[in-house]
Amino acid sequence: MAIQKEFVVRYRSKGHVRFQIPPRVARQEAAKRLAEKIEAIDGVVSVRLFRRSGKLSIRYDESVCRFIDLAKQLFADLAALEQQGCFAPQNVVGVTKKSRSGLKQKLKISKINRWLDEKITAAKETAQAAKVIGKFGSKGPRALFRDPEKAVIDFLNDILILYLIKVHWNRITTQWLVKPLVHRYEWMATFYLFFLLVRSRKPK
């Protein structure tokens, strides 16, 4: 699309016209060169280009320059600047292969770092959960000889508790402890689970 078609007349009165301009014209270098071109037109009194709001305000002397003459000259200046590449979609030179590869490397490193952080956090949570399980104690290898079935069940229960605590550890520390009443049903289920675990350890 020609750059001229992206200019929209927002206001026009005697000796004054205001355009809405596209973002690529509002870039610093492009805006500067366009303003210089317009100021050089005979009859133009002032030119104000608001880059942030994307507005171009031109005041001119109609006795010297009619609106149609101003529009024609502006059309020609925009065409010339566009041919020079002033309004190119990306006028920033510097996205080289080297910088692209550097960016990809940074992204790759950041992904690796996130993955390592997740694994370290998971390991810490597992260790903390293991401490909780360790508080219940184990009857040691003697229990395996006295009652193999119960020893295996106790061991599997420990693994299950460890797994459940590990999976829910983040919620326990960030949600359940912060708002115990909101998560009262979760706490009830947790206490009941521990009750069953302690009860299973009692001697028959």
PDB file of N, CA and C in Angstrom, residues 126-198:
ATOM      1  N   THR A 126      10.774 -32.673  47.276  1.00  0.00           N
ATOM      2  CA  THR A 126      10.833 -34.105  47.590  1.00  0.00           C
ATOM      3  C   THR A 126      11.570 -34.338  48.894  1.00  0.00           C
ATOM      4  N   ALA A 127      12.662 -33.610  49.094  1.00  0.00           N
ATOM      5  CA  ALA A 127      13.433 -33.760  50.325  1.00  0.00           C
ATOM      6  C   ALA A 127      12.616 -33.321  51.533  1.00  0.00           C
ATOM      7  N   GLN A 128      11.892 -32.210  51.361  1.00  0.00           N
ATOM      8  CA  GLN A 128      11.055 -31.742  52.464  1.00  0.00           C
ATOM      9  C   GLN A 128       9.938 -32.735  52.774  1.00  0.00           C
ATOM     10  N   ALA A 129       9.370 -33.282  51.710  1.00  0.00           N
ATOM     11  CA  ALA A 129       8.319 -34.276  51.920  1.00  0.00           C
ATOM     12  C   ALA A 129       8.883 -35.522  52.587  1.00  0.00           C
ATOM     13  N   ALA A 130      10.080 -35.896  52.232  1.00  0.00           N
ATOM     14  CA  ALA A 130      10.703 -37.076  52.830  1.00  0.00           C
ATOM     15  C   ALA A 130      10.929 -36.877  54.320  1.00  0.00           C
ATOM     16  N   LYS A 131      11.243 -35.640  54.721  1.00  0.00           N
ATOM     17  CA  LYS A 131      11.423 -35.359  56.146  1.00  0.00           C
ATOM     18  C   LYS A 131      10.111 -35.571  56.902  1.00  0.00           C
ATOM     19  N   VAL A 132       9.007 -35.144  56.249  1.00  0.00           N
ATOM     20  CA  VAL A 132       7.703 -35.339  56.882  1.00  0.00           C
ATOM     21  C   VAL A 132       7.432 -36.818  57.094  1.00  0.00           C
ATOM     22  N   ILE A 133       7.720 -37.608  56.063  1.00  0.00           N
ATOM     23  CA  ILE A 133       7.501 -39.046  56.174  1.00  0.00           C
ATOM     24  C   ILE A 133       8.423 -39.652  57.211  1.00  0.00           C
ATOM     25  N   GLY A 134       9.642 -39.133  57.277  1.00  0.00           N
ATOM     26  CA  GLY A 134      10.613 -39.681  58.221  1.00  0.00           C
ATOM     27  C   GLY A 134      10.202 -39.531  59.665  1.00  0.00           C
ATOM     28  N   LYS A 135       9.350 -38.554  59.948  1.00  0.00           N
ATOM     29  CA  LYS A 135       8.895 -38.340  61.316  1.00  0.00           C
ATOM     30  C   LYS A 135       8.072 -39.514  61.834  1.00  0.00           C
ATOM     31  N   PHE A 136       7.434 -40.233  60.925  1.00  0.00           N
ATOM     32  CA  PHE A 136       6.639 -41.381  61.350  1.00  0.00           C
ATOM     33  C   PHE A 136       7.520 -42.568  61.707  1.00  0.00           C
ATOM     34  N   GLY A 137       8.750 -42.501  61.203  1.00  0.00           N
ATOM     35  CA  GLY A 137       9.690 -43.565  61.538  1.00  0.00           C
ATOM     36  C   GLY A 137       9.397 -44.852  60.814  1.00  0.00           C
ATOM     37  N   SER A 138      10.348 -45.693  60.835  1.00  0.00           N
ATOM     38  CA  SER A 138      10.207 -47.013  60.229  1.00  0.00           C
ATOM     39  C   SER A 138      10.654 -48.055  61.231  1.00  0.00           C
ATOM     40  N   LYS A 139      10.022 -49.154  61.207  1.00  0.00           N
ATOM     41  CA  LYS A 139      10.364 -50.213  62.156  1.00  0.00           C
ATOM     42  C   LYS A 139      11.575 -51.014  61.722  1.00  0.00           C
ATOM     43  N   GLY A 140      12.147 -50.609  60.566  1.00  0.00           N
ATOM     44  CA  GLY A 140      13.388 -51.234  60.154  1.00  0.00           C
ATOM     45  C   GLY A 140      13.167 -52.614  59.567  1.00  0.00           C
ATOM     46  N   PRO A 141      14.255 -53.304  59.242  1.00  0.00           N
ATOM     47  CA  PRO A 141      14.161 -54.618  58.605  1.00  0.00           C
ATOM     48  C   PRO A 141      13.529 -55.686  59.494  1.00  0.00           C
ATOM     49  N   ARG A 142      13.489 -55.443  60.813  1.00  0.00           N
ATOM     50  CA  ARG A 142      12.893 -56.451  61.704  1.00  0.00           C
ATOM     51  C   ARG A 142      11.421 -56.687  61.353  1.00  0.00           C
ATOM     52  N   ALA A 143      10.724 -55.590  60.984  1.00  0.00           N
ATOM     53  CA  ALA A 143       9.310 -55.722  60.653  1.00  0.00           C
ATOM     54  C   ALA A 143       9.110 -56.601  59.435  1.00  0.00           C
ATOM     55  N   LEU A 144      10.065 -56.595  58.527  1.00  0.00           N
ATOM     56  CA  LEU A 144       9.944 -57.401  57.311  1.00  0.00           C
ATOM     57  C   LEU A 144       9.957 -58.885  57.644  1.00  0.00           C
ATOM     58  N   PHE A 145      10.743 -59.254  58.656  1.00  0.00           N
ATOM     59  CA  PHE A 145      10.803 -60.661  59.045  1.00  0.00           C
ATOM     60  C   PHE A 145       9.596 -61.069  59.884  1.00  0.00           C
ATOM     61  N   ARG A 146       9.135 -60.137  60.728  1.00  0.00           N
ATOM     62  CA  ARG A 146       8.020 -60.488  61.589  1.00  0.00           C
ATOM     63  C   ARG A 146       6.719 -60.595  60.804  1.00  0.00           C
ATOM     64  N   ASP A 147       6.471 -59.616  59.925  1.00  0.00           N
ATOM     65  CA  ASP A 147       5.219 -59.598  59.160  1.00  0.00           C
ATOM     66  C   ASP A 147       5.506 -59.005  57.780  1.00  0.00           C
ATOM     67  N   PRO A 148       5.938 -59.836  56.831  1.00  0.00           N
ATOM     68  CA  PRO A 148       6.307 -59.329  55.499  1.00  0.00           C
ATOM     69  C   PRO A 148       5.179 -58.570  54.816  1.00  0.00           C
ATOM     70  N   GLU A 149       3.965 -59.079  54.920  1.00  0.00           N
ATOM     71  CA  GLU A 149       2.843 -58.419  54.232  1.00  0.00           C
ATOM     72  C   GLU A 149       2.630 -57.008  54.754  1.00  0.00           C
ATOM     73  N   LYS A 150       2.625 -56.877  56.096  1.00  0.00           N
ATOM     74  CA  LYS A 150       2.415 -55.548  56.681  1.00  0.00           C
ATOM     75  C   LYS A 150       3.581 -54.620  56.366  1.00  0.00           C
ATOM     76  N   ALA A 151       4.787 -55.151  56.327  1.00  0.00           N
ATOM     77  CA  ALA A 151       5.955 -54.324  56.024  1.00  0.00           C
ATOM     78  C   ALA A 151       5.874 -53.772  54.597  1.00  0.00           C
ATOM     79  N   VAL A 152       5.438 -54.629  53.672  1.00  0.00           N
ATOM     80  CA  VAL A 152       5.304 -54.182  52.279  1.00  0.00           C
ATOM     81  C   VAL A 152       4.205 -53.124  52.160  1.00  0.00           C
ATOM     82  N   ILE A 153       3.076 -53.366  52.858  1.00  0.00           N
ATOM     83  CA  ILE A 153       1.971 -52.394  52.812  1.00  0.00           C
ATOM     84  C   ILE A 153       2.411 -51.059  53.407  1.00  0.00           C
ATOM     85  N   ASP A 154       3.142 -51.120  54.554  1.00  0.00           N
ATOM     86  CA  ASP A 154       3.637 -49.887  55.171  1.00  0.00           C
ATOM     87  C   ASP A 154       4.573 -49.139  54.237  1.00  0.00           C
ATOM     88  N   PHE A 155       5.428 -49.905  53.558  1.00  0.00           N
ATOM     89  CA  PHE A 155       6.364 -49.280  52.627  1.00  0.00           C
ATOM     90  C   PHE A 155       5.629 -48.598  51.471  1.00  0.00           C
ATOM     91  N   LEU A 156       4.629 -49.292  50.921  1.00  0.00           N
ATOM     92  CA  LEU A 156       3.857 -48.709  49.821  1.00  0.00           C
ATOM     93  C   LEU A 156       3.057 -47.491  50.285  1.00  0.00           C
ATOM     94  N   ASN A 157       2.558 -47.551  51.523  1.00  0.00           N
ATOM     95  CA  ASN A 157       1.853 -46.391  52.076  1.00  0.00           C
ATOM     96  C   ASN A 157       2.785 -45.186  52.190  1.00  0.00           C
ATOM     97  N   ASP A 158       4.026 -45.458  52.635  1.00  0.00           N
ATOM     98  CA  ASP A 158       5.008 -44.378  52.728  1.00  0.00           C
ATOM     99  C   ASP A 158       5.275 -43.752  51.366  1.00  0.00           C
ATOM    100  N   ILE A 159       5.406 -44.607  50.359  1.00  0.00           N
ATOM    101  CA  ILE A 159       5.653 -44.099  49.012  1.00  0.00           C
ATOM    102  C   ILE A 159       4.469 -43.266  48.521  1.00  0.00           C
ATOM    103  N   LEU A 160       3.266 -43.741  48.820  1.00  0.00           N
ATOM    104  CA  LEU A 160       2.068 -43.016  48.398  1.00  0.00           C
ATOM    105  C   LEU A 160       1.984 -41.657  49.085  1.00  0.00           C
ATOM    106  N   ILE A 161       2.229 -41.624  50.391  1.00  0.00           N
ATOM    107  CA  ILE A 161       2.197 -40.371  51.132  1.00  0.00           C
ATOM    108  C   ILE A 161       3.254 -39.411  50.601  1.00  0.00           C
ATOM    109  N   LEU A 162       4.444 -39.948  50.364  1.00  0.00           N
ATOM    110  CA  LEU A 162       5.527 -39.132  49.829  1.00  0.00           C
ATOM    111  C   LEU A 162       5.138 -38.511  48.489  1.00  0.00           C
ATOM    112  N   TYR A 163       4.528 -39.330  47.635  1.00  0.00           N
ATOM    113  CA  TYR A 163       4.125 -38.853  46.319  1.00  0.00           C
ATOM    114  C   TYR A 163       3.041 -37.769  46.437  1.00  0.00           C
ATOM    115  N   LEU A 164       2.048 -38.000  47.290  1.00  0.00           N
ATOM    116  CA  LEU A 164       0.958 -37.041  47.447  1.00  0.00           C
ATOM    117  C   LEU A 164       1.457 -35.706  48.005  1.00  0.00           C
ATOM    118  N   ILE A 165       2.364 -35.785  48.976  1.00  0.00           N
ATOM    119  CA  ILE A 165       2.902 -34.555  49.548  1.00  0.00           C
ATOM    120  C   ILE A 165       3.726 -33.799  48.507  1.00  0.00           C
ATOM    121  N   LYS A 166       4.504 -34.547  47.740  1.00  0.00           N
ATOM    122  CA  LYS A 166       5.332 -33.914  46.707  1.00  0.00           C
ATOM    123  C   LYS A 166       4.463 -33.207  45.671  1.00  0.00           C
ATOM    124  N   VAL A 167       3.399 -33.878  45.234  1.00  0.00           N
ATOM    125  CA  VAL A 167       2.536 -33.309  44.200  1.00  0.00           C
ATOM    126  C   VAL A 167       1.811 -32.058  44.707  1.00  0.00           C
ATOM    127  N   HIS A 168       1.397 -32.083  45.979  1.00  0.00           N
ATOM    128  CA  HIS A 168       0.605 -30.986  46.511  1.00  0.00           C
ATOM    129  C   HIS A 168       1.427 -30.004  47.352  1.00  0.00           C
ATOM    130  N   TRP A 169       2.748 -30.180  47.387  1.00  0.00           N
ATOM    131  CA  TRP A 169       3.554 -29.365  48.286  1.00  0.00           C
ATOM    132  C   TRP A 169       3.430 -27.877  47.991  1.00  0.00           C
ATOM    133  N   ASN A 170       3.442 -27.521  46.723  1.00  0.00           N
ATOM    134  CA  ASN A 170       3.351 -26.105  46.361  1.00  0.00           C
ATOM    135  C   ASN A 170       2.010 -25.515  46.807  1.00  0.00           C
ATOM    136  N   ARG A 171       0.932 -26.269  46.644  1.00  0.00           N
ATOM    137  CA  ARG A 171      -0.373 -25.771  47.077  1.00  0.00           C
ATOM    138  C   ARG A 171      -0.460 -25.697  48.599  1.00  0.00           C
ATOM    139  N   ILE A 172       0.149 -26.669  49.261  1.00  0.00           N
ATOM    140  CA  ILE A 172       0.110 -26.673  50.726  1.00  0.00           C
ATOM    141  C   ILE A 172       0.771 -25.414  51.281  1.00  0.00           C
ATOM    142  N   THR A 173       1.946 -25.069  50.730  1.00  0.00           N
ATOM    143  CA  THR A 173       2.711 -23.938  51.260  1.00  0.00           C
ATOM    144  C   THR A 173       2.193 -22.585  50.794  1.00  0.00           C
ATOM    145  N   THR A 174       1.607 -22.518  49.611  1.00  0.00           N
ATOM    146  CA  THR A 174       1.189 -21.214  49.064  1.00  0.00           C
ATOM    147  C   THR A 174      -0.305 -20.948  49.175  1.00  0.00           C
ATOM    148  N   GLN A 175      -1.108 -22.018  49.364  1.00  0.00           N
ATOM    149  CA  GLN A 175      -2.556 -21.815  49.391  1.00  0.00           C
ATOM    150  C   GLN A 175      -3.180 -22.347  50.676  1.00  0.00           C
ATOM    151  N   TRP A 176      -2.945 -23.619  50.979  1.00  0.00           N
ATOM    152  CA  TRP A 176      -3.624 -24.237  52.114  1.00  0.00           C
ATOM    153  C   TRP A 176      -3.228 -23.590  53.437  1.00  0.00           C
ATOM    154  N   LEU A 177      -1.927 -23.305  53.619  1.00  0.00           N
ATOM    155  CA  LEU A 177      -1.476 -22.697  54.862  1.00  0.00           C
ATOM    156  C   LEU A 177      -1.905 -21.232  54.959  1.00  0.00           C
ATOM    157  N   VAL A 178      -1.984 -20.563  53.833  1.00  0.00           N
ATOM    158  CA  VAL A 178      -2.356 -19.144  53.825  1.00  0.00           C
ATOM    159  C   VAL A 178      -3.836 -18.968  54.130  1.00  0.00           C
ATOM    160  N   LYS A 179      -4.671 -19.836  53.555  1.00  0.00           N
ATOM    161  CA  LYS A 179      -6.120 -19.737  53.767  1.00  0.00           C
ATOM    162  C   LYS A 179      -6.668 -21.098  54.200  1.00  0.00           C
ATOM    163  N   PRO A 180      -6.426 -21.469  55.458  1.00  0.00           N
ATOM    164  CA  PRO A 180      -6.842 -22.801  55.916  1.00  0.00           C
ATOM    165  C   PRO A 180      -8.351 -23.018  55.906  1.00  0.00           C
ATOM    166  N   LEU A 181      -9.124 -21.960  56.173  1.00  0.00           N
ATOM    167  CA  LEU A 181     -10.575 -22.133  56.191  1.00  0.00           C
ATOM    168  C   LEU A 181     -11.122 -22.364  54.781  1.00  0.00           C
ATOM    169  N   VAL A 182     -10.564 -21.688  53.835  1.00  0.00           N
ATOM    170  CA  VAL A 182     -11.013 -21.870  52.448  1.00  0.00           C
ATOM    171  C   VAL A 182     -10.724 -23.286  51.976  1.00  0.00           C
ATOM    172  N   HIS A 183      -9.593 -23.817  52.436  1.00  0.00           N
ATOM    173  CA  HIS A 183      -9.187 -25.165  52.022  1.00  0.00           C
ATOM    174  C   HIS A 183      -9.391 -26.168  53.167  1.00  0.00           C
ATOM    175  N   ARG A 184     -10.450 -25.985  53.936  1.00  0.00           N
ATOM    176  CA  ARG A 184     -10.700 -26.849  55.093  1.00  0.00           C
ATOM    177  C   ARG A 184     -10.938 -28.302  54.692  1.00  0.00           C
ATOM    178  N   TYR A 185     -11.588 -28.514  53.531  1.00  0.00           N
ATOM    179  CA  TYR A 185     -11.851 -29.888  53.108  1.00  0.00           C
ATOM    180  C   TYR A 185     -10.554 -30.601  52.727  1.00  0.00           C
ATOM    181  N   GLU A 186      -9.636 -29.856  52.122  1.00  0.00           N
ATOM    182  CA  GLU A 186      -8.340 -30.442  51.813  1.00  0.00           C
ATOM    183  C   GLU A 186      -7.601 -30.828  53.085  1.00  0.00           C
ATOM    184  N   TRP A 187      -7.686 -29.959  54.115  1.00  0.00           N
ATOM    185  CA  TRP A 187      -7.022 -30.257  55.384  1.00  0.00           C
ATOM    186  C   TRP A 187      -7.673 -31.451  56.078  1.00  0.00           C
ATOM    187  N   MET A 188      -9.004 -31.522  55.991  1.00  0.00           N
ATOM    188  CA  MET A 188      -9.686 -32.665  56.599  1.00  0.00           C
ATOM    189  C   MET A 188      -9.245 -33.971  55.948  1.00  0.00           C
ATOM    190  N   ALA A 189      -9.141 -33.965  54.620  1.00  0.00           N
ATOM    191  CA  ALA A 189      -8.692 -35.160  53.913  1.00  0.00           C
ATOM    192  C   ALA A 189      -7.255 -35.499  54.280  1.00  0.00           C
ATOM    193  N   THR A 190      -6.420 -34.458  54.459  1.00  0.00           N
ATOM    194  CA  THR A 190      -5.019 -34.684  54.824  1.00  0.00           C
ATOM    195  C   THR A 190      -4.909 -35.300  56.210  1.00  0.00           C
ATOM    196  N   PHE A 191      -5.636 -34.719  57.179  1.00  0.00           N
ATOM    197  CA  PHE A 191      -5.582 -35.254  58.545  1.00  0.00           C
ATOM    198  C   PHE A 191      -6.115 -36.690  58.615  1.00  0.00           C
ATOM    199  N   TYR A 192      -7.176 -36.936  57.862  1.00  0.00           N
ATOM    200  CA  TYR A 192      -7.733 -38.293  57.851  1.00  0.00           C
ATOM    201  C   TYR A 192      -6.730 -39.274  57.250  1.00  0.00           C
ATOM    202  N   LEU A 193      -6.013 -38.833  56.244  1.00  0.00           N
ATOM    203  CA  LEU A 193      -4.992 -39.684  55.629  1.00  0.00           C
ATOM    204  C   LEU A 193      -3.888 -40.009  56.623  1.00  0.00           C
ATOM    205  N   PHE A 194      -3.452 -39.004  57.377  1.00  0.00           N
ATOM    206  CA  PHE A 194      -2.425 -39.241  58.390  1.00  0.00           C
ATOM    207  C   PHE A 194      -2.957 -40.124  59.519  1.00  0.00           C
ATOM    208  N   PHE A 195      -4.234 -39.947  59.841  1.00  0.00           N
ATOM    209  CA  PHE A 195      -4.839 -40.801  60.865  1.00  0.00           C
ATOM    210  C   PHE A 195      -4.791 -42.269  60.443  1.00  0.00           C
ATOM    211  N   LEU A 196      -5.142 -42.504  59.188  1.00  0.00           N
ATOM    212  CA  LEU A 196      -5.094 -43.884  58.680  1.00  0.00           C
ATOM    213  C   LEU A 196      -3.669 -44.419  58.669  1.00  0.00           C
ATOM    214  N   LEU A 197      -2.720 -43.534  58.349  1.00  0.00           N
ATOM    215  CA  LEU A 197      -1.328 -43.971  58.307  1.00  0.00           C
ATOM    216  C   LEU A 197      -0.843 -44.350  59.710  1.00  0.00           C
ATOM    217  N   VAL A 198      -1.137 -43.489  60.695  1.00  0.00           N
ATOM    218  CA  VAL A 198      -0.716 -43.769  62.076  1.00  0.00           C
ATOM    219  C   VAL A 198      -1.419 -45.007  62.598  1.00  0.00           C
TER     220      VAL A 198
END
